[in-house]
Short mmCIF file of C-alpha atoms in Angstrom, two decimals:
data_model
loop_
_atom_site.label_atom_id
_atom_site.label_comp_id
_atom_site.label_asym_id
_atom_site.label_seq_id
_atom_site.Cartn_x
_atom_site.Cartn_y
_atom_site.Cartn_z
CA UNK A 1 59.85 150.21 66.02
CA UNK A 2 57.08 149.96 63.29
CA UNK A 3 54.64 147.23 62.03
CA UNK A 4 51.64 146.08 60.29
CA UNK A 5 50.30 145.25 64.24
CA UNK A 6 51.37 145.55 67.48
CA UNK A 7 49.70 142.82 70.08
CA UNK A 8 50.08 143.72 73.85
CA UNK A 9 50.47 140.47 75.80
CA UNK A 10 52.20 137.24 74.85
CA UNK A 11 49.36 134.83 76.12
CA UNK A 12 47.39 132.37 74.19
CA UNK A 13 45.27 134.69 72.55
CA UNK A 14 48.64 137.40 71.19
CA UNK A 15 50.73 134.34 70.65
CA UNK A 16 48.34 132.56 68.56
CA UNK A 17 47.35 136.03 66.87
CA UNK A 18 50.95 136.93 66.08
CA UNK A 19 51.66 133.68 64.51
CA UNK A 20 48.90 133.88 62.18
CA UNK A 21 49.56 137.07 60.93
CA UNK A 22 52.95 136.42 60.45
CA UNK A 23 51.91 132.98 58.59
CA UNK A 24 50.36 135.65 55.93
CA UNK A 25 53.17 137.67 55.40
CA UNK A 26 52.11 140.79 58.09
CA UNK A 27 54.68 142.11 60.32
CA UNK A 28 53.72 141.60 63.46
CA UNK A 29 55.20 142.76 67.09
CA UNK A 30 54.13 141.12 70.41
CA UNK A 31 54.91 143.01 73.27
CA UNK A 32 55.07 140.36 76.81
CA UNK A 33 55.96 142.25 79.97
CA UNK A 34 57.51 139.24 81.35
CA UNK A 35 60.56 137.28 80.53
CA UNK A 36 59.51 133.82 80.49
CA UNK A 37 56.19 131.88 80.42
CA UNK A 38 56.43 130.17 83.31
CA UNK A 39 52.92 131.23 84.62
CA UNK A 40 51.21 129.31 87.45
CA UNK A 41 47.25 129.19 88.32
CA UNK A 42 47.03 129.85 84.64
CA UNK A 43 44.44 128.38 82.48
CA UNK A 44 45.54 125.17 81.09
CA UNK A 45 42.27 123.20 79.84
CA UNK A 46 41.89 123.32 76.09
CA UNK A 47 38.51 122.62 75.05
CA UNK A 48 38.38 120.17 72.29
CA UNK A 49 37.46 122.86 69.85
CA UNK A 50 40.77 123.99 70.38
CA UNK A 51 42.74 121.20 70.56
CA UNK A 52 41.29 120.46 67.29
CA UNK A 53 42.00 124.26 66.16
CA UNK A 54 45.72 123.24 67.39
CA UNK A 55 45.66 120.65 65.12
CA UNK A 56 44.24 122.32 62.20
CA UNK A 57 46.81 125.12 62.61
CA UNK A 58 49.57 121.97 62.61
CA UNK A 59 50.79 122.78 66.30
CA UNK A 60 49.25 119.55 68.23
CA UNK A 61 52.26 117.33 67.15
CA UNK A 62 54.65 119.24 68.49
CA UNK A 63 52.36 119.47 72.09
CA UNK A 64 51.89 115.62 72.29
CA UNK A 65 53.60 114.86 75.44
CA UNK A 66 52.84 117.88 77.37
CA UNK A 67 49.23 117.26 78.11
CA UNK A 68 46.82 115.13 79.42
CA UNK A 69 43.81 113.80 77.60
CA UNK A 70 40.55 114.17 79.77
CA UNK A 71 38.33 111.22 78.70
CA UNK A 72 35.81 111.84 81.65
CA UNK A 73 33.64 114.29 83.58
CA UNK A 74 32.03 113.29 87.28
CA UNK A 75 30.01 115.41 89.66
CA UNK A 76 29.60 114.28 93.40
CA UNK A 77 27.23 116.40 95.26
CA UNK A 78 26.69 115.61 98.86
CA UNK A 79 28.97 111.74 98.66
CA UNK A 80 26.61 110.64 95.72
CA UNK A 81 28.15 110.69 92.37
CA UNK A 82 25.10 113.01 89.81
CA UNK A 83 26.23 113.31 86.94
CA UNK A 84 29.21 111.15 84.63
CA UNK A 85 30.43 112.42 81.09
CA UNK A 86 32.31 109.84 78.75
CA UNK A 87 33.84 111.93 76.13
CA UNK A 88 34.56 109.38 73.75
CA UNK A 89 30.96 108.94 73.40
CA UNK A 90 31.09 112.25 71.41
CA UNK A 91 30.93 111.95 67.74
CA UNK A 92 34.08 114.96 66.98
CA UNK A 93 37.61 114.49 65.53
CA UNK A 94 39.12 115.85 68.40
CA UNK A 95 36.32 115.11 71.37
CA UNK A 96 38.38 115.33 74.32
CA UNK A 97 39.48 118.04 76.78
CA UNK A 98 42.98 118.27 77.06
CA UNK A 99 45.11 119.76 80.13
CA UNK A 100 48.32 121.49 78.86
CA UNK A 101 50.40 123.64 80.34
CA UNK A 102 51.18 127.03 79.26
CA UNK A 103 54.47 127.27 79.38
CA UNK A 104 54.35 124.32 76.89
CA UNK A 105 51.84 126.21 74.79
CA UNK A 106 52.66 129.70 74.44
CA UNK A 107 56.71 128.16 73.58
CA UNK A 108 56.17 126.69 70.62
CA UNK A 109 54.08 129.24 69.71
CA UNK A 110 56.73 131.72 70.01
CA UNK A 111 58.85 129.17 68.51
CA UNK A 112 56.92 129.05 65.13
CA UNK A 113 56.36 132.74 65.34
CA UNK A 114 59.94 132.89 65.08
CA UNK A 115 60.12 131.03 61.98
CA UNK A 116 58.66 134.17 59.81
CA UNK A 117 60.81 137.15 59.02
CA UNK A 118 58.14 139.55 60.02
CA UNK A 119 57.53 138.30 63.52
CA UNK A 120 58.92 139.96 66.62
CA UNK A 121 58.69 138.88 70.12
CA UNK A 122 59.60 142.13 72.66
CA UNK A 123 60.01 140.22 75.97
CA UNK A 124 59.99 142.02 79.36
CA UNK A 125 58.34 145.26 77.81
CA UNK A 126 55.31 147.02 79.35
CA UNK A 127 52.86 149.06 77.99
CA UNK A 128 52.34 152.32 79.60
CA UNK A 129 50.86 154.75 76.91
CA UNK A 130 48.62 154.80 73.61
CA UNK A 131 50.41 156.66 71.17
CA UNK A 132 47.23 158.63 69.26
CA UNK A 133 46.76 160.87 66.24
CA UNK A 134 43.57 162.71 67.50
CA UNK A 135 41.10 160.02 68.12
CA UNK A 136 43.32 157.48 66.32
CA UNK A 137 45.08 154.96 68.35
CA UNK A 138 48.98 154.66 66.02
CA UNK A 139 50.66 152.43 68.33
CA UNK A 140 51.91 151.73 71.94
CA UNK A 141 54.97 152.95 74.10
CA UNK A 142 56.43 150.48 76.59
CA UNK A 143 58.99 150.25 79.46
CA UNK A 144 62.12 147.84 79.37
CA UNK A 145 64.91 147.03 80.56
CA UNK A 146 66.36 149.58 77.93
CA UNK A 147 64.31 152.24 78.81
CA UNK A 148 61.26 153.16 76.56
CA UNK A 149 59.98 151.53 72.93
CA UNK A 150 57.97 153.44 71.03
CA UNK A 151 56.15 150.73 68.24
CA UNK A 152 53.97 151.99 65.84
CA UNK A 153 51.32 150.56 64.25
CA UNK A 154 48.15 150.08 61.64
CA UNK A 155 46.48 148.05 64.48
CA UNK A 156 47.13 147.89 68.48
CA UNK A 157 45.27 144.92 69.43
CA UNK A 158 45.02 144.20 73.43
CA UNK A 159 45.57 140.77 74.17
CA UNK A 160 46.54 141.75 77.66
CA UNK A 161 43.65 139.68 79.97
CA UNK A 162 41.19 140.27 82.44
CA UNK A 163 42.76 143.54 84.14
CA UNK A 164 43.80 144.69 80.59
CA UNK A 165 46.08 148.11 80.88
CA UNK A 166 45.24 148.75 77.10
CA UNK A 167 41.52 148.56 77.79
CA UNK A 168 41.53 151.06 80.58
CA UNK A 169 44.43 153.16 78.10
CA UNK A 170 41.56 153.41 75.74
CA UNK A 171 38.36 154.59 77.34
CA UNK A 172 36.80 152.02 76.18
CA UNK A 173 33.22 151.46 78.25
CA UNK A 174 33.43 148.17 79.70
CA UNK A 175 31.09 146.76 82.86
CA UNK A 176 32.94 144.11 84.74
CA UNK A 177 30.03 142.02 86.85
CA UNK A 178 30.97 140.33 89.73
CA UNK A 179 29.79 137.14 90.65
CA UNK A 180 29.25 135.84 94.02
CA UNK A 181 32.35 133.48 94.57
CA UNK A 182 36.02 134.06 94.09
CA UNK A 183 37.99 130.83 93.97
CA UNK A 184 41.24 129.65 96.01
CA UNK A 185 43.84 127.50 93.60
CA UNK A 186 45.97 125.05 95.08
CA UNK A 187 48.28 122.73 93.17
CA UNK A 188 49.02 118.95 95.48
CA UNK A 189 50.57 115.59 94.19
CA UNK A 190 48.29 113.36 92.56
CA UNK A 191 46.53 110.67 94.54
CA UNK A 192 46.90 107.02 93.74
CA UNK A 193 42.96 106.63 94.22
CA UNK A 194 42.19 108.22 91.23
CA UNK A 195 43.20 107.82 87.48
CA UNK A 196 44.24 111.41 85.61
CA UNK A 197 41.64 111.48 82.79
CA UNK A 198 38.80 112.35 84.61
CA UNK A 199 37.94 115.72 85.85
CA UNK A 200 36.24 115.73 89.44
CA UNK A 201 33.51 118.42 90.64
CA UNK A 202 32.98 117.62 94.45
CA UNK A 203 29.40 119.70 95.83
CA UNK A 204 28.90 119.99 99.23
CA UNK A 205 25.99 122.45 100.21
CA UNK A 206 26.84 125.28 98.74
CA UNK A 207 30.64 124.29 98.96
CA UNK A 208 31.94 123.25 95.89
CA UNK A 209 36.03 122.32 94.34
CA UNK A 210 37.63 121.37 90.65
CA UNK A 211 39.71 118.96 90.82
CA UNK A 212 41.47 118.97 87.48
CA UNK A 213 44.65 116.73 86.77
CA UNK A 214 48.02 118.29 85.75
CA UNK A 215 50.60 117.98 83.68
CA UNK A 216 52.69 115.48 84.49
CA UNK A 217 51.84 114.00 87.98
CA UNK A 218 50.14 117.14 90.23
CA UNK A 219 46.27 117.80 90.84
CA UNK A 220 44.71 121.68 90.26
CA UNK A 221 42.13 122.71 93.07
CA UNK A 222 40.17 125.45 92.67
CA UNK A 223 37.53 125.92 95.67
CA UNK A 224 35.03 128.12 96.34
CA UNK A 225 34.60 131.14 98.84
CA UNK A 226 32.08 134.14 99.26
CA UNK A 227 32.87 136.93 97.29
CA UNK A 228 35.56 138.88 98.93
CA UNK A 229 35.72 136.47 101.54
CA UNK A 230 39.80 135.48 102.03
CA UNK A 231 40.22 137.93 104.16
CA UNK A 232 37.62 136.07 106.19
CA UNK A 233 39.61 132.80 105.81
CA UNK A 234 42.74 133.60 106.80
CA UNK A 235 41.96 134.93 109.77
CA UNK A 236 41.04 131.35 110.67
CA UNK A 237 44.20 130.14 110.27
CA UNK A 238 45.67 127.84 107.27
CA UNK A 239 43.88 124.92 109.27
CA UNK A 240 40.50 126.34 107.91
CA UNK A 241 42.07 125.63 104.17
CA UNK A 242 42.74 122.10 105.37
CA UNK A 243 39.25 121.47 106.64
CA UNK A 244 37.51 122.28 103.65
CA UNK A 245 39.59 120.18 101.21
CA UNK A 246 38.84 117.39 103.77
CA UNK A 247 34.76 118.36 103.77
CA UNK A 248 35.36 117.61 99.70
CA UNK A 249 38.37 115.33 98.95
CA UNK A 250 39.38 113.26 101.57
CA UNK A 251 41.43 111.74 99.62
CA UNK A 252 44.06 114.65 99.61
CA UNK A 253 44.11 115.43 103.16
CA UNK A 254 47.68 113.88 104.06
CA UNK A 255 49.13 116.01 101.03
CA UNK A 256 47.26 119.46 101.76
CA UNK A 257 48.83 119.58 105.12
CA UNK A 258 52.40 117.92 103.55
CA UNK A 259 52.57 120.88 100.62
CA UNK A 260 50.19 123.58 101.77
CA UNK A 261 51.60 125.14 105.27
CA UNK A 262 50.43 128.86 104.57
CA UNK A 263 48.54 130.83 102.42
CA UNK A 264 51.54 132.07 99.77
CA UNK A 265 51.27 128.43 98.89
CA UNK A 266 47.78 129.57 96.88
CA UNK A 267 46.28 131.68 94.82
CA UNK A 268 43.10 133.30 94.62
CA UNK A 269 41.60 134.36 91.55
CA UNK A 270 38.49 136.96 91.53
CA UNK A 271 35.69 135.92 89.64
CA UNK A 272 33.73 138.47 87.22
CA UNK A 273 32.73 138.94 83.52
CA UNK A 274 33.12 141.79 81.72
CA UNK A 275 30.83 143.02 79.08
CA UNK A 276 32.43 145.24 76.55
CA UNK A 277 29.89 146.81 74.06
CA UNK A 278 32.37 147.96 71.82
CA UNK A 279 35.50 146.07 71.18
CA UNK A 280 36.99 148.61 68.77
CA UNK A 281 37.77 151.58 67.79
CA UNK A 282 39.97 153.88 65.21
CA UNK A 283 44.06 151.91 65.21
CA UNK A 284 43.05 149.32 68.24
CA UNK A 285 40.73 146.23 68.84
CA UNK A 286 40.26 144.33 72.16
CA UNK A 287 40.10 140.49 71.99
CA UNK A 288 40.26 137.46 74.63
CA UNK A 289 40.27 137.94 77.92
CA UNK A 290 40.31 141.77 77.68
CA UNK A 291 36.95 141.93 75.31
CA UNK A 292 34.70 139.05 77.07
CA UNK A 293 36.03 137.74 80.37
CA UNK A 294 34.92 134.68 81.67
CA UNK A 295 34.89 132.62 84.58
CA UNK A 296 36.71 129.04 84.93
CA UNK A 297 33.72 127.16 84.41
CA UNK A 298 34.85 124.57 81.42
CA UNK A 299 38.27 126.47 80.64
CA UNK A 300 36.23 128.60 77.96
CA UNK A 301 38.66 131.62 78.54
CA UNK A 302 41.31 129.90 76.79
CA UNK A 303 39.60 128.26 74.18
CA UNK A 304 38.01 131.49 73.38
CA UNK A 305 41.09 132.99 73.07
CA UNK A 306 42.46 130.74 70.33
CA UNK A 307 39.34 130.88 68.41
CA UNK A 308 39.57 134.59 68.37
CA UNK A 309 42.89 134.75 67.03
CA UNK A 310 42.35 132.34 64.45
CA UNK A 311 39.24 134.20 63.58
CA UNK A 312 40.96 137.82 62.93
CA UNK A 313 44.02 137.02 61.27
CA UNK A 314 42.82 135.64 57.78
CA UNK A 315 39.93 138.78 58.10
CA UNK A 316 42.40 141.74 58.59
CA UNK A 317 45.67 140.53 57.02
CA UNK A 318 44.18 141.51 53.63
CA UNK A 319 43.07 144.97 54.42
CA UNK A 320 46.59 145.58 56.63
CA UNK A 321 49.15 147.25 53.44
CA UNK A 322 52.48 148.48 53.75
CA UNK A 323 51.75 152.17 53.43
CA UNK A 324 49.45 153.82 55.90
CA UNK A 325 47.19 152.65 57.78
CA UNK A 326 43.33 152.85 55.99
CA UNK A 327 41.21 152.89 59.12
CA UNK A 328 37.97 153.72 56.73
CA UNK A 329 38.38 149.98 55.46
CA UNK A 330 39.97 148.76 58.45
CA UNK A 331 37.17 149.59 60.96
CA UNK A 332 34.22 147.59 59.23
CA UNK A 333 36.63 144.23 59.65
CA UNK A 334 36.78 145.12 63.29
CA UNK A 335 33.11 145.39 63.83
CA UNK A 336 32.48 142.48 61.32
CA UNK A 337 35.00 140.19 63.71
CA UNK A 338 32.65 141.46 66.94
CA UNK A 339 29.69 140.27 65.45
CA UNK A 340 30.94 137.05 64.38
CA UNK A 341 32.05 136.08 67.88
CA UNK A 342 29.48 137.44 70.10
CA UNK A 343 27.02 134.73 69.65
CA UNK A 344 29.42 131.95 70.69
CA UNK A 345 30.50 134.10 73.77
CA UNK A 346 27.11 134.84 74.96
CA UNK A 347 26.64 130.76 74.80
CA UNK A 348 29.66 129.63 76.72
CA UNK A 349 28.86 133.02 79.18
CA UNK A 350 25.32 131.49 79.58
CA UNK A 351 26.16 128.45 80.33
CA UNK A 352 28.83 129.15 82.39
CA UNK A 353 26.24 131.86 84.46
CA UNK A 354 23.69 128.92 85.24
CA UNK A 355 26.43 126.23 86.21
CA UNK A 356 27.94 129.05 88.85
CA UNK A 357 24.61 128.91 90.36
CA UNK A 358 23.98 125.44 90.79
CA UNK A 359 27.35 125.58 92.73
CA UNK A 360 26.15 128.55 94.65
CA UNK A 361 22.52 126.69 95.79
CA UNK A 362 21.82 126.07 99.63
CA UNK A 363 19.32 125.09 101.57
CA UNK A 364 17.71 121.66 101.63
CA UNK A 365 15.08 121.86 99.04
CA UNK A 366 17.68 123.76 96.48
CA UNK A 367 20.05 121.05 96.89
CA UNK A 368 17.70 118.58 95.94
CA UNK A 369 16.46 120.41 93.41
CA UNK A 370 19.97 120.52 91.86
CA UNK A 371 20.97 116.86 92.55
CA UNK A 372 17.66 115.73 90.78
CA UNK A 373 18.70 118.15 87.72
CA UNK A 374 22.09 116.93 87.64
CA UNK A 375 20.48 113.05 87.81
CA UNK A 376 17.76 113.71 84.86
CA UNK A 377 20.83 115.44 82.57
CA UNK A 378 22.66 111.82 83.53
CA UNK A 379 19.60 109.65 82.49
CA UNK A 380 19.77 111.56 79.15
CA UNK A 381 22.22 110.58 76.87
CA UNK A 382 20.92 112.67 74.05
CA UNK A 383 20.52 116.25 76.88
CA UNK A 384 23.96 115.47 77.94
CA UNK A 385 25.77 115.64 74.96
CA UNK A 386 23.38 118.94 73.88
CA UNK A 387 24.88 120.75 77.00
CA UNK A 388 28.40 119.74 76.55
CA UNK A 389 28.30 120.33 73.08
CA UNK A 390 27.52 124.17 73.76
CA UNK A 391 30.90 124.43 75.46
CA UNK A 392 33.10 122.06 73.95
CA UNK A 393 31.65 121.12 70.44
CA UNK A 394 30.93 124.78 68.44
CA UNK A 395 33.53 124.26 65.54
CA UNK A 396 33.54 120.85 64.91
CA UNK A 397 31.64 118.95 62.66
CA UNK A 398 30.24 115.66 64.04
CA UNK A 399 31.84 112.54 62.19
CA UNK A 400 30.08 110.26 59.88
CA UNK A 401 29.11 106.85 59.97
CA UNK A 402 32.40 106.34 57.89
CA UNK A 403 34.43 108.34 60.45
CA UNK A 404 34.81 111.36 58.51
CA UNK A 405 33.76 114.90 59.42
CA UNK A 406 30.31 115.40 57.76
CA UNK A 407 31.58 119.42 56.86
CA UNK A 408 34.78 120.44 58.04
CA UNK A 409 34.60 124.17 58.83
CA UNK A 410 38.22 125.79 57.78
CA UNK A 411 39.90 127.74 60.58
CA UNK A 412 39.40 130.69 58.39
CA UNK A 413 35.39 130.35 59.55
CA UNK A 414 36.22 129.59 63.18
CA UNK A 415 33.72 133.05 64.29
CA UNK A 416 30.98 131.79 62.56
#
């Protein structure tokens, strides 16, 4: 197979990517190793950015139905509720948080992709190889069902997560910095003592859970453990899972022990970032997950994914032609879209580094220390809204008086 570009992985960030370029006339091929999108314990909280992105992009209609709108933010540390965010408070088109599924996302995705003659979709396909000219990345050979597909392309761009293949394929130098917690993810009915827009952070010491509400009727909880520690946990016995969602919530100790009877009803997801100084290089380009991991603090990896996407297509579809690839004018686009979206990454990375350790703080005078930060941001309207707006609020404009954006940025300028 041939095209324009080749993305590796069907996820929010190739899907989105894909679409674009196809929306601008660029042939386009996204290679998914799996059949279906039916992923679990995968992100699902779109920051508003994003949602309004969606929007922009003239998706959001189609989603309505499929997610839930997160109109609040509460953090209990030791019993005492800290800290409250009311989203609608926030002057922004689109100002709340919205928990949707992937499998809802990435389909109608696909689905528009597959509108536009130049879009492909290769389902159950994995890449094994680089194909190279020299030091020239020319495409990507896969494994299917069929045997092996050779596509090649102007531009390989890995959109193939955290432990992306194509990153360690290209030699790229990467350093992938492990943080002191990994995180166990359950998924448990809803409770009737709590309404579904709100999401919950429950402290305890230096214990800490999410407790994020799910499409249609089910509860996400993510909880924390020492680095490397399951091993540790299991050995206690799935008892020692039940005791700690009790220490936090409980309210959901009657349906832990109903739905979780042994660890394969969990997930556990290792938390790092990775720092990649270069992103590209001759024929291939690293974005999402696989250029700037980050942690699940504020469901930045997906949001960050989307802006990406949205960010590259309208910057290389005008340099990709239909005769060979020009890497000499190619390249400079690459390193142009790097610079563009470092700045926003290092901000959500930053602020997602000093949340993860206010979570991690023990001892009796930290914990104070951290419930008396968490009370002074509350006092402070204004402070509030200036932290939350680093995470959730970097595209939008705020509204006017009148109810009308004050500047709406274009998706076209979504990197700057």
């Amino acid at each position: 197979m041939s095209a324009q570009v080749c993305v590796v992985g069907g996820g929010p960030a190739g899907l989105t990517l894909g679409l674009e370029l196809a929306r601008r006339g660029t042939r386009v091929v996204v290679v998914e190793q799996s059949g279906h999108f039916n992923r679990s314990f995968r992100g699902e909280s779109v920051s508003p950015d994003s949602v309004w992105l969606l929007d922009q992009l003239g998706l959001l209609d189609q989603l309505r139905g499929s997610f839930l709108e997160m109109r609040n933010m509460e953090i209990t540390d030791g019993g005492r509720t800290v800290l409250t965010a009311d989203f609608s408070t926030f002057p922004y088109p689109h100002p709340y948080p919205v928990e949707l599924p992937q499998p809802a996302l990435l389909t109608v995705l696909a689905e528009e992709g597959a509108r536009h003659e130049g879009f492909t979709l290769l389902r159950r396909a994995t890449a094994v190889e680089l194909l190279r000219d020299g030091d020239t990345v020319t495409g990507v050979r896969c494994s299917g069902p069929d045997g092996p597909v050779d596509i090649h392309a102007a531009l390989t761009v890995a959109a193939d997560g955290r432990f992306s293949k194509v990153r360690e394929m290209s030699g790229l130098s990467y350093t992938k910095i492990p943080l002191d917690r990994d995180v166990v993810w359950l998924k448990l009915p809803f409770p009737t003592e709590w309404d579904d827009t709100t999401y919950r952070v429950r402290i305890k010491g230096e214990h800490h859970g999410l407790f994020i509400p799910t499409h249609p009727d089910d509860v996400r909880v993510g909880f924390n453990i020492p680095k490397g520690g399951l091993k540790a946990l299991r050995a206690e016995g799935i008892g020692a899972l039940h005791r700690r969602l009790d220490e936090l919530a409980p309210e959901l100790s009657d349906a832990v022990r109903a739905e979780i009877r042994g660890w394969s009803d969990t997930s556990m997801l290792d938390i790092f970032t990775t720092l990649v100084p270069e992103w590209s290089m001759p024929g291939l380009l690293l974005i999402g997950d696989s250029a700037h991991t980050l942690s699940p603090i504020l469901g930045q990896g997906v949001n960050h994914a989307i802006i990406d996407a949205v960010t590259l297509a309208p910057m290389i579809a005008p340099v990709l032609g239909d005769g060979p690839a020009d890497h000499a004018a190619l390249m400079p686009v690459l390193r142009d879209f790097q610079q563009r979206r470092e700045g926003s990454i290092a901000r959500s990375r930053g602020l997602q580094l000093r949340q993860e350790r206010m979570f991690a703080l023990s001892g009796t005078m930290a914990v104070a220390g951290r419930r008396a930060l968490y009370r002074l941001v509350d006092r402070s309207p204004a402070l509030k809204q200036k932290i939350l707006a680093g995470a959730y609020f970097q595209l939008q404009e705020p509204l006017t008086a009148a109810g009308r954006p004050a500047n709406r940025p274009t998706p076209t300028k979504a990197g700057v």
